[in-house]
Amino acid sequence: MLESYVTPILMSYVNRYIKNLKPSDLQLSLWGGDVVLSKLELKLDVLEQELKLPFTFLSGHIHELRIHVPWTKLGSEPVVITINTMECILKLKDGMQDDHESCGSNSTNRSTTENTKSSVKPRRIQQAAPTDPDLPPGYVQSLIRRVVNNVNIVINNLILKYVEDDIVLSVNITSAECYTVGELWDRAFMDISGE
């Protein structure tokens, strides 16, 4: 029963960032608890909109994406999304070089950055607590909210390449994790109730 609610929500998050994803293949695999997808292409425009960096993504690939859903302990263990080897090639956005070279634009960039930060915060809060009218009321809705707000993301071998004319700067990050924490910044499974 929970699969029919949780699977579409998880797949909508994954589908937002991945090109040419077939939901039918994912749904059957996810019901078994694990999905492994290989050689995926990232939606570059979505990454640029979400991250709001001064860079343009030239390419983005994921070698392997694993999604583990602990169906029997869904209310007490997080869904784990593991990305093994992700490579992104970046370039400075057009016009950004001109902004940094001019003296008077420094205060303009600072105020633009502050405006961007204030506008990003409310959107992230909305994403963390989805208010989907299709969600069933009561226990199932609170369980789905708990699952979505406790997703762990693990990235192994993140490769970022910055390209500018004939110069390439490469940064390799062995491991990065994103998970929920408690008040003392210790890893925790949060029970987030609706408002």
C-alpha atoms as a PDB file:
ATOM      1  CA  MET A   1       0.000   0.000   0.000  1.00  0.00           C
ATOM      2  CA  LEU A   2       2.736   2.488   0.947  1.00  0.00           C
ATOM      3  CA  GLU A   3       4.582   1.766  -2.289  1.00  0.00           C
ATOM      4  CA  SER A   4       1.813   3.427  -4.281  1.00  0.00           C
ATOM      5  CA  TYR A   5       2.372   6.678  -2.348  1.00  0.00           C
ATOM      6  CA  VAL A   6       6.121   6.684  -1.638  1.00  0.00           C
ATOM      7  CA  THR A   7       7.400   5.474  -5.025  1.00  0.00           C
ATOM      8  CA  PRO A   8       5.907   8.324  -7.131  1.00  0.00           C
ATOM      9  CA  ILE A   9       7.197  10.939  -4.671  1.00  0.00           C
ATOM     10  CA  LEU A  10      10.742   9.540  -4.697  1.00  0.00           C
ATOM     11  CA  MET A  11      10.688   9.153  -8.468  1.00  0.00           C
ATOM     12  CA  SER A  12       9.517  12.742  -8.961  1.00  0.00           C
ATOM     13  CA  TYR A  13      12.573  13.972  -7.036  1.00  0.00           C
ATOM     14  CA  VAL A  14      14.937  11.723  -9.018  1.00  0.00           C
ATOM     15  CA  ASN A  15      13.226  12.480 -12.342  1.00  0.00           C
ATOM     16  CA  ARG A  16      13.657  16.220 -11.719  1.00  0.00           C
ATOM     17  CA  TYR A  17      17.460  15.896 -12.084  1.00  0.00           C
ATOM     18  CA  ILE A  18      17.910  12.939 -14.484  1.00  0.00           C
ATOM     19  CA  LYS A  19      17.264  12.911 -18.268  1.00  0.00           C
ATOM     20  CA  ASN A  20      15.375  10.135 -20.069  1.00  0.00           C
ATOM     21  CA  LEU A  21      14.293   8.198 -16.993  1.00  0.00           C
ATOM     22  CA  LYS A  22      11.716   5.429 -17.489  1.00  0.00           C
ATOM     23  CA  PRO A  23       9.356   5.398 -14.493  1.00  0.00           C
ATOM     24  CA  SER A  24       8.009   1.913 -15.296  1.00  0.00           C
ATOM     25  CA  ASP A  25      11.446   0.302 -14.924  1.00  0.00           C
ATOM     26  CA  LEU A  26      12.095   2.118 -11.675  1.00  0.00           C
ATOM     27  CA  GLN A  27       8.797   1.267 -10.056  1.00  0.00           C
ATOM     28  CA  LEU A  28       9.249  -2.501 -10.378  1.00  0.00           C
ATOM     29  CA  SER A  29      12.811  -2.358  -9.064  1.00  0.00           C
ATOM     30  CA  LEU A  30      11.989   0.027  -6.225  1.00  0.00           C
ATOM     31  CA  TRP A  31       9.299  -2.261  -4.863  1.00  0.00           C
ATOM     32  CA  GLY A  32      12.050  -4.818  -4.270  1.00  0.00           C
ATOM     33  CA  GLY A  33      13.784  -2.256  -2.047  1.00  0.00           C
ATOM     34  CA  ASP A  34      16.735  -1.396  -4.294  1.00  0.00           C
ATOM     35  CA  VAL A  35      17.219   0.294  -7.650  1.00  0.00           C
ATOM     36  CA  VAL A  36      20.524   0.492  -9.509  1.00  0.00           C
ATOM     37  CA  LEU A  37      20.741   2.765 -12.559  1.00  0.00           C
ATOM     38  CA  SER A  38      23.860   3.231 -14.665  1.00  0.00           C
ATOM     39  CA  LYS A  39      25.207   5.849 -17.071  1.00  0.00           C
ATOM     40  CA  LEU A  40      22.720   8.633 -16.403  1.00  0.00           C
ATOM     41  CA  GLU A  41      22.737  12.151 -17.807  1.00  0.00           C
ATOM     42  CA  LEU A  42      21.872  15.093 -15.567  1.00  0.00           C
ATOM     43  CA  LYS A  43      19.392  17.836 -16.484  1.00  0.00           C
ATOM     44  CA  LEU A  44      21.830  20.731 -16.593  1.00  0.00           C
ATOM     45  CA  ASP A  45      19.234  23.513 -16.713  1.00  0.00           C
ATOM     46  CA  VAL A  46      17.564  22.230 -13.543  1.00  0.00           C
ATOM     47  CA  LEU A  47      20.901  22.081 -11.707  1.00  0.00           C
ATOM     48  CA  GLU A  48      21.656  25.677 -12.691  1.00  0.00           C
ATOM     49  CA  GLN A  49      18.232  26.860 -11.510  1.00  0.00           C
ATOM     50  CA  GLU A  50      18.426  24.979  -8.194  1.00  0.00           C
ATOM     51  CA  LEU A  51      22.035  25.776  -7.265  1.00  0.00           C
ATOM     52  CA  LYS A  52      22.160  29.388  -8.543  1.00  0.00           C
ATOM     53  CA  LEU A  53      25.945  29.301  -8.996  1.00  0.00           C
ATOM     54  CA  PRO A  54      27.951  31.687 -11.192  1.00  0.00           C
ATOM     55  CA  PHE A  55      28.746  28.690 -13.411  1.00  0.00           C
ATOM     56  CA  THR A  56      27.149  27.080 -16.436  1.00  0.00           C
ATOM     57  CA  PHE A  57      27.073  23.289 -16.555  1.00  0.00           C
ATOM     58  CA  LEU A  58      28.544  22.023 -19.825  1.00  0.00           C
ATOM     59  CA  SER A  59      27.907  18.366 -18.992  1.00  0.00           C
ATOM     60  CA  GLY A  60      26.924  16.169 -16.086  1.00  0.00           C
ATOM     61  CA  HIS A  61      26.961  12.389 -15.791  1.00  0.00           C
ATOM     62  CA  ILE A  62      26.318   9.842 -13.065  1.00  0.00           C
ATOM     63  CA  HIS A  63      28.067   6.500 -13.479  1.00  0.00           C
ATOM     64  CA  GLU A  64      25.830   4.685 -10.979  1.00  0.00           C
ATOM     65  CA  LEU A  65      22.778   5.690  -8.939  1.00  0.00           C
ATOM     66  CA  ARG A  66      21.504   3.414  -6.165  1.00  0.00           C
ATOM     67  CA  ILE A  67      18.274   3.946  -4.259  1.00  0.00           C
ATOM     68  CA  HIS A  68      17.628   1.834  -1.165  1.00  0.00           C
ATOM     69  CA  VAL A  69      14.148   1.910   0.391  1.00  0.00           C
ATOM     70  CA  PRO A  70      13.810   0.010   3.702  1.00  0.00           C
ATOM     71  CA  TRP A  71      10.143  -0.916   3.230  1.00  0.00           C
ATOM     72  CA  THR A  72       9.902  -2.896   6.486  1.00  0.00           C
ATOM     73  CA  LYS A  73      11.404  -0.045   8.567  1.00  0.00           C
ATOM     74  CA  LEU A  74      10.207   2.925   6.544  1.00  0.00           C
ATOM     75  CA  GLY A  75       9.136   4.906   9.608  1.00  0.00           C
ATOM     76  CA  SER A  76      12.464   4.543  11.415  1.00  0.00           C
ATOM     77  CA  GLU A  77      15.201   4.219   8.757  1.00  0.00           C
ATOM     78  CA  PRO A  78      15.998   6.682   5.969  1.00  0.00           C
ATOM     79  CA  VAL A  79      15.797   6.110   2.246  1.00  0.00           C
ATOM     80  CA  VAL A  80      19.416   6.159   1.026  1.00  0.00           C
ATOM     81  CA  ILE A  81      20.324   7.555  -2.397  1.00  0.00           C
ATOM     82  CA  THR A  82      23.924   6.705  -3.296  1.00  0.00           C
ATOM     83  CA  ILE A  83      25.669   8.258  -6.280  1.00  0.00           C
ATOM     84  CA  ASN A  84      28.860   6.470  -7.323  1.00  0.00           C
ATOM     85  CA  THR A  85      31.074   8.600  -9.574  1.00  0.00           C
ATOM     86  CA  MET A  86      29.426  11.821 -10.654  1.00  0.00           C
ATOM     87  CA  GLU A  87      31.251  14.087 -13.103  1.00  0.00           C
ATOM     88  CA  CYS A  88      30.283  17.676 -13.872  1.00  0.00           C
ATOM     89  CA  ILE A  89      32.045  20.062 -16.243  1.00  0.00           C
ATOM     90  CA  LEU A  90      31.553  23.751 -15.429  1.00  0.00           C
ATOM     91  CA  LYS A  91      32.334  27.057 -17.086  1.00  0.00           C
ATOM     92  CA  LEU A  92      31.979  30.598 -15.783  1.00  0.00           C
ATOM     93  CA  LYS A  93      28.692  32.134 -16.962  1.00  0.00           C
ATOM     94  CA  ASP A  94      28.930  34.636 -19.790  1.00  0.00           C
ATOM     95  CA  GLY A  95      29.133  38.152 -18.415  1.00  0.00           C
ATOM     96  CA  MET A  96      30.489  37.047 -15.027  1.00  0.00           C
ATOM     97  CA  GLN A  97      34.048  37.925 -16.048  1.00  0.00           C
ATOM     98  CA  ASP A  98      32.928  41.435 -16.984  1.00  0.00           C
ATOM     99  CA  ASP A  99      31.218  41.842 -13.588  1.00  0.00           C
ATOM    100  CA  HIS A 100      34.351  40.894 -11.647  1.00  0.00           C
ATOM    101  CA  GLU A 101      36.579  43.171 -13.712  1.00  0.00           C
ATOM    102  CA  SER A 102      34.540  46.322 -13.101  1.00  0.00           C
ATOM    103  CA  CYS A 103      35.049  48.095  -9.770  1.00  0.00           C
ATOM    104  CA  GLY A 104      31.534  49.437  -9.252  1.00  0.00           C
ATOM    105  CA  SER A 105      29.762  46.119  -9.643  1.00  0.00           C
ATOM    106  CA  ASN A 106      31.048  44.661  -6.362  1.00  0.00           C
ATOM    107  CA  SER A 107      28.285  46.233  -4.256  1.00  0.00           C
ATOM    108  CA  THR A 108      25.709  45.294  -6.896  1.00  0.00           C
ATOM    109  CA  ASN A 109      26.856  41.666  -6.824  1.00  0.00           C
ATOM    110  CA  ARG A 110      26.725  41.650  -3.030  1.00  0.00           C
ATOM    111  CA  SER A 111      23.141  42.973  -2.923  1.00  0.00           C
ATOM    112  CA  THR A 112      22.100  40.533  -5.658  1.00  0.00           C
ATOM    113  CA  THR A 113      23.641  37.671  -3.680  1.00  0.00           C
ATOM    114  CA  GLU A 114      21.802  38.752  -0.522  1.00  0.00           C
ATOM    115  CA  ASN A 115      18.498  38.929  -2.431  1.00  0.00           C
ATOM    116  CA  THR A 116      19.137  35.478  -3.886  1.00  0.00           C
ATOM    117  CA  LYS A 117      19.856  34.004  -0.443  1.00  0.00           C
ATOM    118  CA  SER A 118      16.642  35.410   1.009  1.00  0.00           C
ATOM    119  CA  SER A 119      14.579  34.105  -1.899  1.00  0.00           C
ATOM    120  CA  VAL A 120      16.130  30.626  -1.790  1.00  0.00           C
ATOM    121  CA  LYS A 121      15.350  29.909   1.858  1.00  0.00           C
ATOM    122  CA  PRO A 122      11.521  29.862   1.613  1.00  0.00           C
ATOM    123  CA  ARG A 123      11.637  27.632  -1.478  1.00  0.00           C
ATOM    124  CA  ARG A 124      13.749  25.034   0.315  1.00  0.00           C
ATOM    125  CA  ILE A 125      11.339  24.981   3.223  1.00  0.00           C
ATOM    126  CA  GLN A 126       8.479  24.370   0.818  1.00  0.00           C
ATOM    127  CA  GLN A 127      10.381  21.505  -0.808  1.00  0.00           C
ATOM    128  CA  ALA A 128      11.157  19.930   2.569  1.00  0.00           C
ATOM    129  CA  ALA A 129       7.490  19.785   3.556  1.00  0.00           C
ATOM    130  CA  PRO A 130       5.451  19.060   0.437  1.00  0.00           C
ATOM    131  CA  THR A 131       1.747  19.800   0.654  1.00  0.00           C
ATOM    132  CA  ASP A 132       0.523  17.526  -2.091  1.00  0.00           C
ATOM    133  CA  PRO A 133      -3.288  17.361  -2.136  1.00  0.00           C
ATOM    134  CA  ASP A 134      -3.086  13.769  -3.445  1.00  0.00           C
ATOM    135  CA  LEU A 135      -1.495  12.552  -0.204  1.00  0.00           C
ATOM    136  CA  PRO A 136      -3.847  10.628   2.060  1.00  0.00           C
ATOM    137  CA  PRO A 137      -4.666  12.293   5.380  1.00  0.00           C
ATOM    138  CA  GLY A 138      -3.539  11.082   8.766  1.00  0.00           C
ATOM    139  CA  TYR A 139      -0.923   8.455   9.490  1.00  0.00           C
ATOM    140  CA  VAL A 140       0.105   7.750   5.887  1.00  0.00           C
ATOM    141  CA  GLN A 141       0.624  11.455   5.159  1.00  0.00           C
ATOM    142  CA  SER A 142       2.798  11.907   8.253  1.00  0.00           C
ATOM    143  CA  LEU A 143       4.787   8.773   7.341  1.00  0.00           C
ATOM    144  CA  ILE A 144       5.390  10.029   3.796  1.00  0.00           C
ATOM    145  CA  ARG A 145       6.453  13.443   5.138  1.00  0.00           C
ATOM    146  CA  ARG A 146       8.856  11.680   7.529  1.00  0.00           C
ATOM    147  CA  VAL A 147      10.320   9.592   4.679  1.00  0.00           C
ATOM    148  CA  VAL A 148      10.846  12.587   2.366  1.00  0.00           C
ATOM    149  CA  ASN A 149      12.429  14.725   5.100  1.00  0.00           C
ATOM    150  CA  ASN A 150      14.853  11.972   6.165  1.00  0.00           C
ATOM    151  CA  VAL A 151      16.336  10.982   2.807  1.00  0.00           C
ATOM    152  CA  ASN A 152      20.108  10.443   3.012  1.00  0.00           C
ATOM    153  CA  ILE A 153      22.223  11.313  -0.025  1.00  0.00           C
ATOM    154  CA  VAL A 154      25.713   9.849  -0.363  1.00  0.00           C
ATOM    155  CA  ILE A 155      28.044  10.867  -3.194  1.00  0.00           C
ATOM    156  CA  ASN A 156      31.176   8.785  -3.724  1.00  0.00           C
ATOM    157  CA  ASN A 157      33.800  10.160  -6.112  1.00  0.00           C
ATOM    158  CA  LEU A 158      32.483  13.564  -7.181  1.00  0.00           C
ATOM    159  CA  ILE A 159      34.554  15.022 -10.035  1.00  0.00           C
ATOM    160  CA  LEU A 160      34.174  18.729 -10.792  1.00  0.00           C
ATOM    161  CA  LYS A 161      36.025  20.129 -13.790  1.00  0.00           C
ATOM    162  CA  TYR A 162      36.233  23.852 -14.433  1.00  0.00           C
ATOM    163  CA  VAL A 163      37.017  24.699 -18.063  1.00  0.00           C
ATOM    164  CA  GLU A 164      38.140  28.113 -19.303  1.00  0.00           C
ATOM    165  CA  ASP A 165      39.649  28.378 -22.802  1.00  0.00           C
ATOM    166  CA  ASP A 166      42.628  25.995 -22.718  1.00  0.00           C
ATOM    167  CA  ILE A 167      42.771  25.656 -18.905  1.00  0.00           C
ATOM    168  CA  VAL A 168      41.141  22.798 -16.979  1.00  0.00           C
ATOM    169  CA  LEU A 169      40.939  22.741 -13.174  1.00  0.00           C
ATOM    170  CA  SER A 170      39.796  19.430 -11.715  1.00  0.00           C
ATOM    171  CA  VAL A 171      38.606  18.820  -8.148  1.00  0.00           C
ATOM    172  CA  ASN A 172      37.935  15.285  -6.928  1.00  0.00           C
ATOM    173  CA  ILE A 173      35.869  14.794  -3.781  1.00  0.00           C
ATOM    174  CA  THR A 174      36.107  11.271  -2.394  1.00  0.00           C
ATOM    175  CA  SER A 175      32.895  11.325  -0.394  1.00  0.00           C
ATOM    176  CA  ALA A 176      30.103  13.733   0.523  1.00  0.00           C
ATOM    177  CA  GLU A 177      26.968  13.023   2.559  1.00  0.00           C
ATOM    178  CA  CYS A 178      23.733  14.847   3.211  1.00  0.00           C
ATOM    179  CA  TYR A 179      21.575  13.608   6.090  1.00  0.00           C
ATOM    180  CA  THR A 180      19.280  14.874   8.825  1.00  0.00           C
ATOM    181  CA  VAL A 181      20.709  15.865  12.188  1.00  0.00           C
ATOM    182  CA  GLY A 182      19.361  16.532  15.663  1.00  0.00           C
ATOM    183  CA  GLU A 183      19.734  19.606  17.858  1.00  0.00           C
ATOM    184  CA  LEU A 184      23.348  18.691  18.714  1.00  0.00           C
ATOM    185  CA  TRP A 185      24.265  18.149  15.048  1.00  0.00           C
ATOM    186  CA  ASP A 186      24.409  14.365  15.453  1.00  0.00           C
ATOM    187  CA  ARG A 187      22.959  12.142  12.742  1.00  0.00           C
ATOM    188  CA  ALA A 188      19.309  11.514  13.602  1.00  0.00           C
ATOM    189  CA  PHE A 189      16.052  10.255  12.112  1.00  0.00           C
ATOM    190  CA  MET A 190      13.713  13.212  12.507  1.00  0.00           C
ATOM    191  CA  ASP A 191      10.011  12.859  13.195  1.00  0.00           C
ATOM    192  CA  ILE A 192       8.739  15.982  11.464  1.00  0.00           C
ATOM    193  CA  SER A 193       5.052  16.544  12.046  1.00  0.00           C
ATOM    194  CA  GLY A 194       2.755  18.573   9.815  1.00  0.00           C
ATOM    195  CA  GLU A 195       1.848  22.127  10.648  1.00  0.00           C
END
